[in-house]
Coordinates of C-alpha atoms and ligand atoms in Angstrom, one line a residue:
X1 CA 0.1 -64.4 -29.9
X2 CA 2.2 -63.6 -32.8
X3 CA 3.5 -59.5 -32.8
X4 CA 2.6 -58.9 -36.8
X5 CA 5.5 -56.2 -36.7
X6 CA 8.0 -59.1 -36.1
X7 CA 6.4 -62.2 -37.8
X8 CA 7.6 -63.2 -41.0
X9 CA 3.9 -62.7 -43.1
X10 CA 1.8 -65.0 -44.6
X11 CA 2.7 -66.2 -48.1
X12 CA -0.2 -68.4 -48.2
X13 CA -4.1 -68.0 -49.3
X14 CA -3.6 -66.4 -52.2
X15 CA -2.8 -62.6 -50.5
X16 CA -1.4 -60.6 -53.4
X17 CA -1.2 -57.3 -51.7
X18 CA 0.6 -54.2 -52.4
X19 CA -0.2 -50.8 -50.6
X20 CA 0.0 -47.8 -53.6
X21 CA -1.9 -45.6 -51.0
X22 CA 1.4 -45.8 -49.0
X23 CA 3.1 -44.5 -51.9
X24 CA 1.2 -40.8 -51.3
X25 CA 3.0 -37.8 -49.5
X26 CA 3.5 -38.6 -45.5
X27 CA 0.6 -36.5 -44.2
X28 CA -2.1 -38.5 -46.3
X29 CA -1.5 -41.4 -43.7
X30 CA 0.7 -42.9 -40.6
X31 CA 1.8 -46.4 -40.9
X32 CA -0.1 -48.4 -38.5
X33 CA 0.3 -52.1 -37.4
X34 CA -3.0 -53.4 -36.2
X35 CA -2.8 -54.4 -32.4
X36 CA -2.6 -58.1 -32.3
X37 CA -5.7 -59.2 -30.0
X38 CA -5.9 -62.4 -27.1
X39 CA -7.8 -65.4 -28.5
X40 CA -9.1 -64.7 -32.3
X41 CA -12.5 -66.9 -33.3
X42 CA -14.3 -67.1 -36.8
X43 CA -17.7 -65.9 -37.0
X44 CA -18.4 -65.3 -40.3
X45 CA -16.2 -65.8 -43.8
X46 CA -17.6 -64.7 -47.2
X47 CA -16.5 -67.3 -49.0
X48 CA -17.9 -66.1 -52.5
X49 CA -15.6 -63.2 -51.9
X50 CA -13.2 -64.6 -50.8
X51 CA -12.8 -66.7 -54.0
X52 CA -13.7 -63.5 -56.3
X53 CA -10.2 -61.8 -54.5
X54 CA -8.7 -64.3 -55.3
X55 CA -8.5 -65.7 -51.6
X56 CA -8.4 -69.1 -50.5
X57 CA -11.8 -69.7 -48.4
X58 CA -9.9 -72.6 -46.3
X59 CA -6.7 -71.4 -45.6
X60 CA -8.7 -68.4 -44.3
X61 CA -11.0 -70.2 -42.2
X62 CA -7.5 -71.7 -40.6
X63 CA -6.1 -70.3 -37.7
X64 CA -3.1 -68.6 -39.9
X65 CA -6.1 -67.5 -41.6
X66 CA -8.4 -65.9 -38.8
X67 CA -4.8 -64.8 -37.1
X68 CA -4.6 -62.3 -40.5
X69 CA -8.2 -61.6 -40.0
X70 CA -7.7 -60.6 -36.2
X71 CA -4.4 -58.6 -37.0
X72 CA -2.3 -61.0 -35.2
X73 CA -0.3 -61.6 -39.0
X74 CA 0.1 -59.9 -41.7
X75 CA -0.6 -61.3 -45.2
X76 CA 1.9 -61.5 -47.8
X77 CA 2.8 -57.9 -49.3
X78 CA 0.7 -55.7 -46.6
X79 CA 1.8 -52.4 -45.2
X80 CA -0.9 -51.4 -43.1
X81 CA -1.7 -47.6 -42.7
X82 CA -4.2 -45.7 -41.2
X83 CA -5.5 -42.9 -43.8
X84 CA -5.7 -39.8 -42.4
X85 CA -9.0 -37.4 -43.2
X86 CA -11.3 -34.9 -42.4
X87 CA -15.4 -34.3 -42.7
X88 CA -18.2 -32.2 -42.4
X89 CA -20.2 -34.1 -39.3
X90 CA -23.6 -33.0 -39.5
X91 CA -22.0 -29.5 -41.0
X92 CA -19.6 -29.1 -39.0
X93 CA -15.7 -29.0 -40.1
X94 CA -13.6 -32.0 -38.0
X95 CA -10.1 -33.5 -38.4
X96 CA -10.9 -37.6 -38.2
X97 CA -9.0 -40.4 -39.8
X98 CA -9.0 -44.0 -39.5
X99 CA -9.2 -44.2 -35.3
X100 CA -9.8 -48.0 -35.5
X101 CA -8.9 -49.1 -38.7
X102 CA -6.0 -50.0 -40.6
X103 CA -5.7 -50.3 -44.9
X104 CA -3.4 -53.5 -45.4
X105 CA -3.1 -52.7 -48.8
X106 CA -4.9 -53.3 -52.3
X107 CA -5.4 -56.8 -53.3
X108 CA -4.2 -57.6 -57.0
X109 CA -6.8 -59.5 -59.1
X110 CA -6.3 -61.0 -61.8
X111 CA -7.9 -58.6 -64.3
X112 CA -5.5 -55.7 -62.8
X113 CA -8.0 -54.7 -60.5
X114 CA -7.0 -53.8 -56.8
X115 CA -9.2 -54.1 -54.0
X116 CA -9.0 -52.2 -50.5
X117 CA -8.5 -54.8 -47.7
X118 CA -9.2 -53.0 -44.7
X119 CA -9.6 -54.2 -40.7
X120 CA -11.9 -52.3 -39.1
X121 CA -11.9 -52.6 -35.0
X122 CA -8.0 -53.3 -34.9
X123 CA -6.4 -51.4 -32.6
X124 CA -5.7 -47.4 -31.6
X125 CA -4.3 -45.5 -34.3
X126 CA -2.8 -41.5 -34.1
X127 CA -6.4 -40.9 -35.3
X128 CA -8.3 -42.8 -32.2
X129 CA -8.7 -39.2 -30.4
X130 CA -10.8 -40.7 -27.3
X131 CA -12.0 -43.6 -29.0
X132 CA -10.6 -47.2 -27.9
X133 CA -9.8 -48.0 -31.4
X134 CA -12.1 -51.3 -31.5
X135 CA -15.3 -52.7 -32.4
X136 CA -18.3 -54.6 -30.9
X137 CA -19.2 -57.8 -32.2
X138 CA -23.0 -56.5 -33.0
X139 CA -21.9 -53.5 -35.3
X140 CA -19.8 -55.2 -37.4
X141 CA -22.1 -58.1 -38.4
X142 CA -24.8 -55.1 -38.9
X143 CA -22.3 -53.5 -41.5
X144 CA -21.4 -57.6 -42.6
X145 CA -25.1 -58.1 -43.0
X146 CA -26.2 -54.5 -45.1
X147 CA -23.3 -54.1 -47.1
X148 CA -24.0 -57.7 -48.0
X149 CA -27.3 -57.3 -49.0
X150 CA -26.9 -53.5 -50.7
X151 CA -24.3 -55.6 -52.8
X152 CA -26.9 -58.2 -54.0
X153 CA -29.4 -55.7 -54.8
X154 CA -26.9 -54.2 -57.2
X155 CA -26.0 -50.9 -54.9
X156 CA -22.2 -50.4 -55.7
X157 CA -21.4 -50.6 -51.5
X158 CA -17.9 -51.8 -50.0
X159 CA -18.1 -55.1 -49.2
X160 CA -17.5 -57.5 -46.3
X161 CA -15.0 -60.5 -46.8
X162 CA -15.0 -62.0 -42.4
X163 CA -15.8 -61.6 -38.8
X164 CA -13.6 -62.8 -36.2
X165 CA -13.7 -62.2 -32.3
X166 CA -11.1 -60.7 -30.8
X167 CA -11.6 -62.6 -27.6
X168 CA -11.3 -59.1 -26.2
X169 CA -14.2 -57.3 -24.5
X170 CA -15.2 -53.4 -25.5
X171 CA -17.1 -51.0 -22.9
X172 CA -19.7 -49.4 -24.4
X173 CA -22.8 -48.8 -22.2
X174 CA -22.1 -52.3 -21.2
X175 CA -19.2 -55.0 -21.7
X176 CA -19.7 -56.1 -25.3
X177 CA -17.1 -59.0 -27.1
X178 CA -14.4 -57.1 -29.3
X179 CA -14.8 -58.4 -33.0
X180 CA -13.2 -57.3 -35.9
X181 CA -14.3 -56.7 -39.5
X182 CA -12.5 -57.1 -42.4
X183 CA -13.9 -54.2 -45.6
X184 CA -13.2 -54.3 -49.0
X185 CA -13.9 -51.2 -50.8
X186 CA -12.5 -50.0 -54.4
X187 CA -10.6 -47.5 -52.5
X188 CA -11.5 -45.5 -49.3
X189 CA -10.7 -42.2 -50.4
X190 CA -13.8 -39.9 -49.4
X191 CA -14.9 -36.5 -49.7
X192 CA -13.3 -36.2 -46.3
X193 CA -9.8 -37.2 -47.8
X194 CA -9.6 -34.5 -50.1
X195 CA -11.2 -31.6 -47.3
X196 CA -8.3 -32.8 -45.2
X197 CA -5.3 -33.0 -48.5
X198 CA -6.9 -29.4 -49.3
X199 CA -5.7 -28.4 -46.1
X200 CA -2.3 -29.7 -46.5
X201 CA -1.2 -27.3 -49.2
X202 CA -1.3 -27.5 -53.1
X203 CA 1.4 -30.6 -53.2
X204 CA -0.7 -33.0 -51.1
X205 CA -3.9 -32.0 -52.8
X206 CA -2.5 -32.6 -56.6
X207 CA -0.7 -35.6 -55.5
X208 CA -4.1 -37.3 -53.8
X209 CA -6.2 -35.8 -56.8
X210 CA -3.3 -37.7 -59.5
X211 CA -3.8 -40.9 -57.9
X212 CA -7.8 -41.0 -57.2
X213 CA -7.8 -39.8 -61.3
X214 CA -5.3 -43.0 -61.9
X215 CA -7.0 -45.2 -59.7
X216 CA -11.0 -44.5 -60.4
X217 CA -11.4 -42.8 -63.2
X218 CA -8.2 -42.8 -65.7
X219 CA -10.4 -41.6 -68.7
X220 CA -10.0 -37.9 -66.7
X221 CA -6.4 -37.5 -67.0
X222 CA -6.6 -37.1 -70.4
X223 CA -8.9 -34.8 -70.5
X224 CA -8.0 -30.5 -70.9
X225 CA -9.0 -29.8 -66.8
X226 CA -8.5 -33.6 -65.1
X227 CA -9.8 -32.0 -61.5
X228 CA -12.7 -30.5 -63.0
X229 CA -13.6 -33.9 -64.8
X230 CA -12.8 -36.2 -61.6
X231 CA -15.6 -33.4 -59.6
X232 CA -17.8 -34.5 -62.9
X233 CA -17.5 -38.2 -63.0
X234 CA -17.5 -38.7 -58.8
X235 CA -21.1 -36.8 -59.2
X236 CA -21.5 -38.5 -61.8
X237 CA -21.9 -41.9 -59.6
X238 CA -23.2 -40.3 -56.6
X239 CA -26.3 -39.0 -58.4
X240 CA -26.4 -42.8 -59.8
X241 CA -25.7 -44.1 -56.3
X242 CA -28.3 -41.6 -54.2
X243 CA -31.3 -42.7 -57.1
X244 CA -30.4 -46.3 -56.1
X245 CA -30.8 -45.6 -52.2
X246 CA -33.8 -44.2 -53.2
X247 CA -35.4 -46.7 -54.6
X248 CA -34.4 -49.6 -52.7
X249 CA -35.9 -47.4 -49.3
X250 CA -32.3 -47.2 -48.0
X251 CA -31.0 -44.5 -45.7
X252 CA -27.7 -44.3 -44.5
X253 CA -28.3 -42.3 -41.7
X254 CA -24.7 -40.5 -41.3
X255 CA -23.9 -39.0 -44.6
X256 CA -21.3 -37.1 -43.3
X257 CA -18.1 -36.3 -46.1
X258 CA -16.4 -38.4 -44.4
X259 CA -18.8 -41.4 -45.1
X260 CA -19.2 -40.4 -48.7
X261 CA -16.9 -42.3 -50.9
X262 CA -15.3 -41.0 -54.1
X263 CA -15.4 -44.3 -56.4
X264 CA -19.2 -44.0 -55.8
X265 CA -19.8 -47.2 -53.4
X266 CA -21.9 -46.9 -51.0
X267 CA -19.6 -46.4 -47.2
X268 CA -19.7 -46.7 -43.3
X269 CA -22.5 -48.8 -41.9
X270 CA -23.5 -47.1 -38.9
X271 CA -27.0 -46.1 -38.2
X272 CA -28.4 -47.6 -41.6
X273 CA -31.5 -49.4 -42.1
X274 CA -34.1 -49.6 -44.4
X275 CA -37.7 -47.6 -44.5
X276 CA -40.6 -49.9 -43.8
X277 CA -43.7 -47.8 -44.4
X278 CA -43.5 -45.0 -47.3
X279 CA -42.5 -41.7 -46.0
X280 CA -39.8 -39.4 -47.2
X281 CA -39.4 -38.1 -43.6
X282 CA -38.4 -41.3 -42.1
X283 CA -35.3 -40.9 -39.7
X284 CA -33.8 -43.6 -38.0
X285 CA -30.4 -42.6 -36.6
X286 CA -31.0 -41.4 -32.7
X287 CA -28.4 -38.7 -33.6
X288 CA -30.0 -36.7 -36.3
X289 CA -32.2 -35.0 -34.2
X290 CA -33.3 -32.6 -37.0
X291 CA -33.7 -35.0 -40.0
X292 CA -30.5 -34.3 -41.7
X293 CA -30.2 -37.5 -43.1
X294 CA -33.8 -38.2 -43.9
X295 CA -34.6 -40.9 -46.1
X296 CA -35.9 -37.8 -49.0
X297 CA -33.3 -35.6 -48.1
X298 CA -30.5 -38.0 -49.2
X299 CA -30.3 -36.6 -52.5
X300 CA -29.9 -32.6 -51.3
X301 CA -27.2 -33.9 -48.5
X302 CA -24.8 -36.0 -51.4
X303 CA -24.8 -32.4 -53.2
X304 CA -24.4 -30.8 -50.3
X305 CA -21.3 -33.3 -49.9
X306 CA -20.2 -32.5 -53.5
X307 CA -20.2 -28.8 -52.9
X308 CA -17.7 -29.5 -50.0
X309 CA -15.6 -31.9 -52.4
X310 CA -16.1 -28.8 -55.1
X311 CA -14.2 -26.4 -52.6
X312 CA -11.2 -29.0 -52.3
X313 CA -10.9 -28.7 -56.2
X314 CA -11.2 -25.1 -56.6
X315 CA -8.0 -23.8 -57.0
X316 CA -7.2 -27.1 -59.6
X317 CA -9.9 -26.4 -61.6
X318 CA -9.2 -22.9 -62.4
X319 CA -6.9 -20.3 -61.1
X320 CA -9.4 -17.5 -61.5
X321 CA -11.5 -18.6 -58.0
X322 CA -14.4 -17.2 -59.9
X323 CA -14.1 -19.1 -63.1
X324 CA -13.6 -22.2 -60.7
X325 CA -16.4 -21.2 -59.2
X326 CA -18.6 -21.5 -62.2
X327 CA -17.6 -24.5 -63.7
X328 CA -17.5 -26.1 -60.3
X329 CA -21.7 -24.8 -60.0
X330 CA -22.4 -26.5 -63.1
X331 CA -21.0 -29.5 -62.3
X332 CA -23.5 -29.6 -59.0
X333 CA -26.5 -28.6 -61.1
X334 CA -25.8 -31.2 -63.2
X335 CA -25.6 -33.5 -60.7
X336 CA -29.7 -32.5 -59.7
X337 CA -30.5 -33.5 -63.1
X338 CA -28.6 -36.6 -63.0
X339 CA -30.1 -37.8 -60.1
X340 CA -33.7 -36.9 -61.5
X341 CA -33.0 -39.1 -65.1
X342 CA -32.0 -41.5 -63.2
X343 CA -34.4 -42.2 -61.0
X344 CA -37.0 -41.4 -63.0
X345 CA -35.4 -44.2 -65.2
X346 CA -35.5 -46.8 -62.6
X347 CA -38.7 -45.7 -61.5
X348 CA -40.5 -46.2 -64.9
X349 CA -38.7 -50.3 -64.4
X350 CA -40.2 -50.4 -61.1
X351 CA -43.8 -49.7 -62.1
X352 CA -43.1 -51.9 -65.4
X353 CA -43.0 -48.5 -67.9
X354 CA -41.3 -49.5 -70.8
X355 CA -42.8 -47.1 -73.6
X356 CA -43.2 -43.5 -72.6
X357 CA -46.2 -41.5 -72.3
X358 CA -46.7 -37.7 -71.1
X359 CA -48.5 -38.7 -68.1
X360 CA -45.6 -41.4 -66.9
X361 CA -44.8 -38.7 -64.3
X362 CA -47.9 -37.7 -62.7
X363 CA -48.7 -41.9 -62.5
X364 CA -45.3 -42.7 -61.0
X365 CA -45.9 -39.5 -58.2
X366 CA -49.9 -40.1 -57.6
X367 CA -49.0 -43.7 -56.4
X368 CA -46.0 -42.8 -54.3
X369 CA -48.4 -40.0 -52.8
X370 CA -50.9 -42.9 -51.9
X371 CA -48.7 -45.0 -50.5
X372 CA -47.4 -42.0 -48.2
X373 CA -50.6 -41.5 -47.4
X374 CA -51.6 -44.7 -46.4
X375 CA -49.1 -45.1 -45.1
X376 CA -48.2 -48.3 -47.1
X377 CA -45.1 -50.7 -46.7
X378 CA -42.6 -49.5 -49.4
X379 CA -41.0 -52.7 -50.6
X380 CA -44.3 -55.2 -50.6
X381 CA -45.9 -52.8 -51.7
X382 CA -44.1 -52.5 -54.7
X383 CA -43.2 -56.0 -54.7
X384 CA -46.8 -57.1 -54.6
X385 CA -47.4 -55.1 -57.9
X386 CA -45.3 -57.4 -59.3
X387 CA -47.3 -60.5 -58.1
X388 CA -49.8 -62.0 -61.3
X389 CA -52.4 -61.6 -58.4
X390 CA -52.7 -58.6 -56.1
X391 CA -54.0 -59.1 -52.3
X392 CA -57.2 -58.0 -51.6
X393 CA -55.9 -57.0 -48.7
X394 CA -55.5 -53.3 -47.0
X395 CA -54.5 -51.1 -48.3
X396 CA -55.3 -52.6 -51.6
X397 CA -58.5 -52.6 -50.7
X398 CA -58.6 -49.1 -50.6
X399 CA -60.8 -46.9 -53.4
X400 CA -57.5 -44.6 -53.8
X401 CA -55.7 -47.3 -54.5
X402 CA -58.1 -48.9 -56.5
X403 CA -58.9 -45.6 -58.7
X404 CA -54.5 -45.8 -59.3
X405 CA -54.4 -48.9 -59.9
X406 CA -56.8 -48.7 -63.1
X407 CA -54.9 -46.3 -64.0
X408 CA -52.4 -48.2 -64.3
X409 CA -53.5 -51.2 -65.9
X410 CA -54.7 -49.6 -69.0
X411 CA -51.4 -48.0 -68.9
X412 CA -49.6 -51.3 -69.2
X413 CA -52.0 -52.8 -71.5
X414 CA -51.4 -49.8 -74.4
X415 CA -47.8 -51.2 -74.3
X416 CA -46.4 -54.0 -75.6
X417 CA -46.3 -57.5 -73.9
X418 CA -48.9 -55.9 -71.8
X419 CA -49.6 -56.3 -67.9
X420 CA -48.0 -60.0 -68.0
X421 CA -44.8 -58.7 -69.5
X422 CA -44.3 -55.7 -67.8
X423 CA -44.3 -57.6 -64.4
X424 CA -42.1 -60.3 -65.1
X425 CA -39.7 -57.1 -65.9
X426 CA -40.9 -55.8 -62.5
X427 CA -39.3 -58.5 -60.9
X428 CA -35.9 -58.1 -61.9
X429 CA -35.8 -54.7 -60.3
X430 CA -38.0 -54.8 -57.6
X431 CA -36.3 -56.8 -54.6
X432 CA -39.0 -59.3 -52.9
X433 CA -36.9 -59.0 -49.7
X434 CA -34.5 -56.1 -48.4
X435 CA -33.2 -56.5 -44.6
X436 CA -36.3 -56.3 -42.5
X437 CA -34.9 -54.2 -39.4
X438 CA -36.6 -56.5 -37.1
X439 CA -35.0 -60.0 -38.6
X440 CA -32.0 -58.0 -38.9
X441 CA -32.3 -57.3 -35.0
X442 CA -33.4 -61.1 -34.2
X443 CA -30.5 -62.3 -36.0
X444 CA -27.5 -60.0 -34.3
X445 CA -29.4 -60.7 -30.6
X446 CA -28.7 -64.7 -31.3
X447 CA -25.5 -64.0 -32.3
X448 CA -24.7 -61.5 -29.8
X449 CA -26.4 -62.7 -26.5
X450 CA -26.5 -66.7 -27.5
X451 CA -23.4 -66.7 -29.4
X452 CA -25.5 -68.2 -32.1
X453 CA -24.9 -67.0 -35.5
X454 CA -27.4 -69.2 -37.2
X455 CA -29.6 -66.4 -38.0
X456 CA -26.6 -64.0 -39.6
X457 CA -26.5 -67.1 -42.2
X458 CA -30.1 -68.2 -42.8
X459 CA -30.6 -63.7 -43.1
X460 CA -27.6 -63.1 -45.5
X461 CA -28.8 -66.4 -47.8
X462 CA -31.8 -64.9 -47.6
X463 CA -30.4 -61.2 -48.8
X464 CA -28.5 -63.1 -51.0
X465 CA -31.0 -63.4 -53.7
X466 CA -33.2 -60.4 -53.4
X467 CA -35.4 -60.7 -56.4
X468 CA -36.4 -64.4 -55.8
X469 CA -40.3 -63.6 -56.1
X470 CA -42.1 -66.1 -54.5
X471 CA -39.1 -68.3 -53.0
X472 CA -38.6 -66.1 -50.1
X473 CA -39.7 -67.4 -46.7
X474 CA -42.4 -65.1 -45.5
X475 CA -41.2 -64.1 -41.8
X476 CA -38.7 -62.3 -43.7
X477 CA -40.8 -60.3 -46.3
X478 CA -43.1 -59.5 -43.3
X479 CA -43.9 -55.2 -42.5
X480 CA -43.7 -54.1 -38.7
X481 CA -47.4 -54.2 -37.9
X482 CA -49.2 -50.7 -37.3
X483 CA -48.6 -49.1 -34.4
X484 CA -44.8 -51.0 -33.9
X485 CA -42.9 -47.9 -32.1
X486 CA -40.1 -46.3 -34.7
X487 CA -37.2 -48.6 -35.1
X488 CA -33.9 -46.7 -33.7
X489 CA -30.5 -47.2 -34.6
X490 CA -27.4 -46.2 -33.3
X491 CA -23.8 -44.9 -34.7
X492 CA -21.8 -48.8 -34.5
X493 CA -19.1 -47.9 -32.8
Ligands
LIG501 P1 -17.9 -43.2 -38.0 O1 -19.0 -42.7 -37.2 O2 -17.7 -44.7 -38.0 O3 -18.0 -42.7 -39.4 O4 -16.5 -42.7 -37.4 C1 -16.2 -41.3 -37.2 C2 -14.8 -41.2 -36.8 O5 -14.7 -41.7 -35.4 C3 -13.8 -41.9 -37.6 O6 -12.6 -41.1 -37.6 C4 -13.6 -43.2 -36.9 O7 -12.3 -43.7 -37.1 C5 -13.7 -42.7 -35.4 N1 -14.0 -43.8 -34.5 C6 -15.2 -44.4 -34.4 N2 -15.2 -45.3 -33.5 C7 -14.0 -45.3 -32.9 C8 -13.4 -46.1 -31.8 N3 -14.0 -47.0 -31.2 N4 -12.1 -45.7 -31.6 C9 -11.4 -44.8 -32.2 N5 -12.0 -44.1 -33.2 C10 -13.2 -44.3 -33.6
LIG502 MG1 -17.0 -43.0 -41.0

């Protein structure tokens, strides 16, 4: 086992790394090594991504390869760092920070982008508090597998570039095998950064809020109050982000500030999963006892979030607090109506709406109402909209449905290209397949108890191409029978 803090590092693969984050005030972050681990294996290795970093897939699959993937060795041009934060867990004010992971820096692409490479499960950090700074094997192909798929269905999300065993075991409940999980992400900077820079005095704060400006959105810098703008554009792509959650039936299940990314991608896999039946209520986490982070209360909760990342701005904004006040509130109104146009947009492309009529509205809520009511799967249901025949099936059998889906017809026929047009539309935005939380379950208990990951691969090819109508195999298209007991998930620590 190599010591990464004495190793020379690795100058092959294609690493291009460079670590601006480090470049921030001291309290922002501590420099971290990860903690080299025993016997590193592959698992999984996203080779697509691989190649769009940059990366070379086989000298990653190598063992110098999986040795950077485990922490054992540090790629060419790291400087690993754990970044330091805070966040409002279910409302409540804590100091956090990366307590098992480490940022090795931003990978250089070629177009001048950088990309976050982040370990995640490598080692205690001065942010671990209790925690043993590592990950299970099971969690981290969860978050592999649902960032994956979020990414394919076009949900801006960080991303997942390997797997490898740490040929380490964890205590949870039981012994688990240690694995670790290597993120990319446009940046990790989150609400929670700035809640804890606000806390470090005025310095810290303009310095982080300078570089998040230069990193995500330069247009703001130019602009007559740059804080003020960056609080614009970030709820600018949340209220983007939340309508796409929406509509695809995701729930994160922790939206803590802390798990709420600035750049707008989707962050922090815990207790996701997607809704099976139609119901704004649904809850899956087994910590949010009260429905905090209920599938329809997602959009309330990510302005919630802003009005915490408002506060941080405050005194940037304006130096009159109540000035700052204002312009801050307008911002977060804003952001309601942002989230409404454009959900309402993508709506209007799920149900095939291309030219508008008054009662658009009232047919887009009368069918999600029926499918509350009965209680119908959201994504085939949708998806079988899209089909040139619908099943005559429940609940399309149904008179409610029935009386809708007349409705709706003569809807699509007054436009052009009429009912055949609209769906082929349809299925560019309507996904045929999201992950199923019962396959997804299937798939980590082979590779978790049988050391089989056979399933991860055949699921993620599956995810892979979410709009294939008709080309998707149908075990995984297939809605949890009535009466199957709530699916439960649990924070993948
Ligand atoms: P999460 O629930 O993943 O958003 O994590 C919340 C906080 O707990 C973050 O500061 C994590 O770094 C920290 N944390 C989670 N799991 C561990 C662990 N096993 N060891 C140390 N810190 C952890
Ligand atoms: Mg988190």
């Amino acid at each position: 086992m190599k010591n990464p803090a004495t190793s020379d590092p690795e100058t092959s693969g294609g690493w291009q790394l460079e670590n601006t984050y480090a470049r921030l005030p001291a309290p922002l972050f501590t420099r971290q090594l990860p903690e080299p681990v025993s016997a590193p294996q592959p698992v999984l290795l996203n080779t697509a991504l691989a190649e769009e970093l940059g990366l070379d897939p086989e000298a990653l699959n190598s063992p110098s390869g999986t040795a950077i993937l485990a922490g054992n060795a540090l790629p060419r041009g790291s400087d690993p760092i754990a970044q330091a934060y805070a966040g409002h867990q279910f409302g409540h004010f804590t100091m956090l920070g990366d307590g098992r992971a480490v940022l090795l820096g931003e990978q250089k692409l070629a177009d001048g982008t950088r990309i976050d490479i982040q370990l995640k499960g490598s080692g205690h950090t001065p942010y671990s508090r209790q925690g043993d700074g590592r990950a299970a094997l099971g969690p981290m192909l969860r978050e592999y597998i649902i960032s994956e798929a979020m990414h394919a269905l076009g949900i801006p999300s960080t991303r997942s570039l390997a797997v490898v065993l740490t040929g380490e075991t964890v205590l949870r409940e039981t012994v688990l095998d240690g694995a670790i999980l290597t993120r990319t992400a446009d940046s990790h900077i989150r609400v929670g950064t700035f809640e804890f820079a606000a806390r470090c005095g005025p310095d810290i704060l303009q310095a982080l809020t300078d570089y998040t400006i230069a990193r995500h959105f330069p247009n703001c810098a130019e602009t007559a109050n740059p804080a003020l703008e960056l609080l614009s554009a970030t709820a600018a792509r949340q209220a983007r982000l939340l309508a796409q959650w929406i509509h695809a039936g995701f729930i994160h299940g922790v939206m803590n500030t802390d798990n709420m990314a600035v750049s707008g991608e989707t962050i922090d896999y815990g207790p996701c999963a997607f809704m099976d039946a139609y119901d704004p209520e649904t809850v899956f986490s087994s910590i949010d006892h009260h429905g905090r982070y209920a599938y329809g209360r997602q959009p309330g909760i990510a302005q919630w979030n802003l009005a915490r990342f408002a506060e941080t701005l405050l005194t940037l904004i304006d130096n009159r607090p109540e000035t700052a006040i204002e312009k801050a509130e307008d911002v977060l109104k804003r952001f309601m109506e942002q989230y409404q146009t454009a959900w309402l947009a993508t709506a209007r492309k799920r149900l095939g709406l291309t030219a508008s009529e008054p009662e658009d509205e009232a047919l887009i809520g009368d069918f999600l109402t029926w499918m509350r009511e009965a209680a119908a799967d959201y994504t085939n249901t949708f998806a079988a909209l899209c089909a040139d025949e619908l099943p005559e099936s429940a609940p399309f059998d149904q008179a409610a449905f029935k009386t809708w889906h007349a409705r709706w017809f003569a809807r699509l026929t007054r436009q052009t290209g009429g009912p055949q047009t609209a769906r082929q539309k349809m299925r560019r935005v309507v996904p045929a397949v999201i992950p199923r939380n019962q396959k997804v379950e299937e798939a980590l208990n082979a590779a978790v108890n049988d050391n089989d990951s056979g399933p991860v691969q055949s699921l993620l090819k599956v995810l892979a191409h979410p709009f294939n109508h008709g080309g998707i195999p149908k075990e995984y298209c297939t809605a949890p029978p009535p009466g199957t007991p709530t699916y439960r998930t649990f924070c993948g620590t």
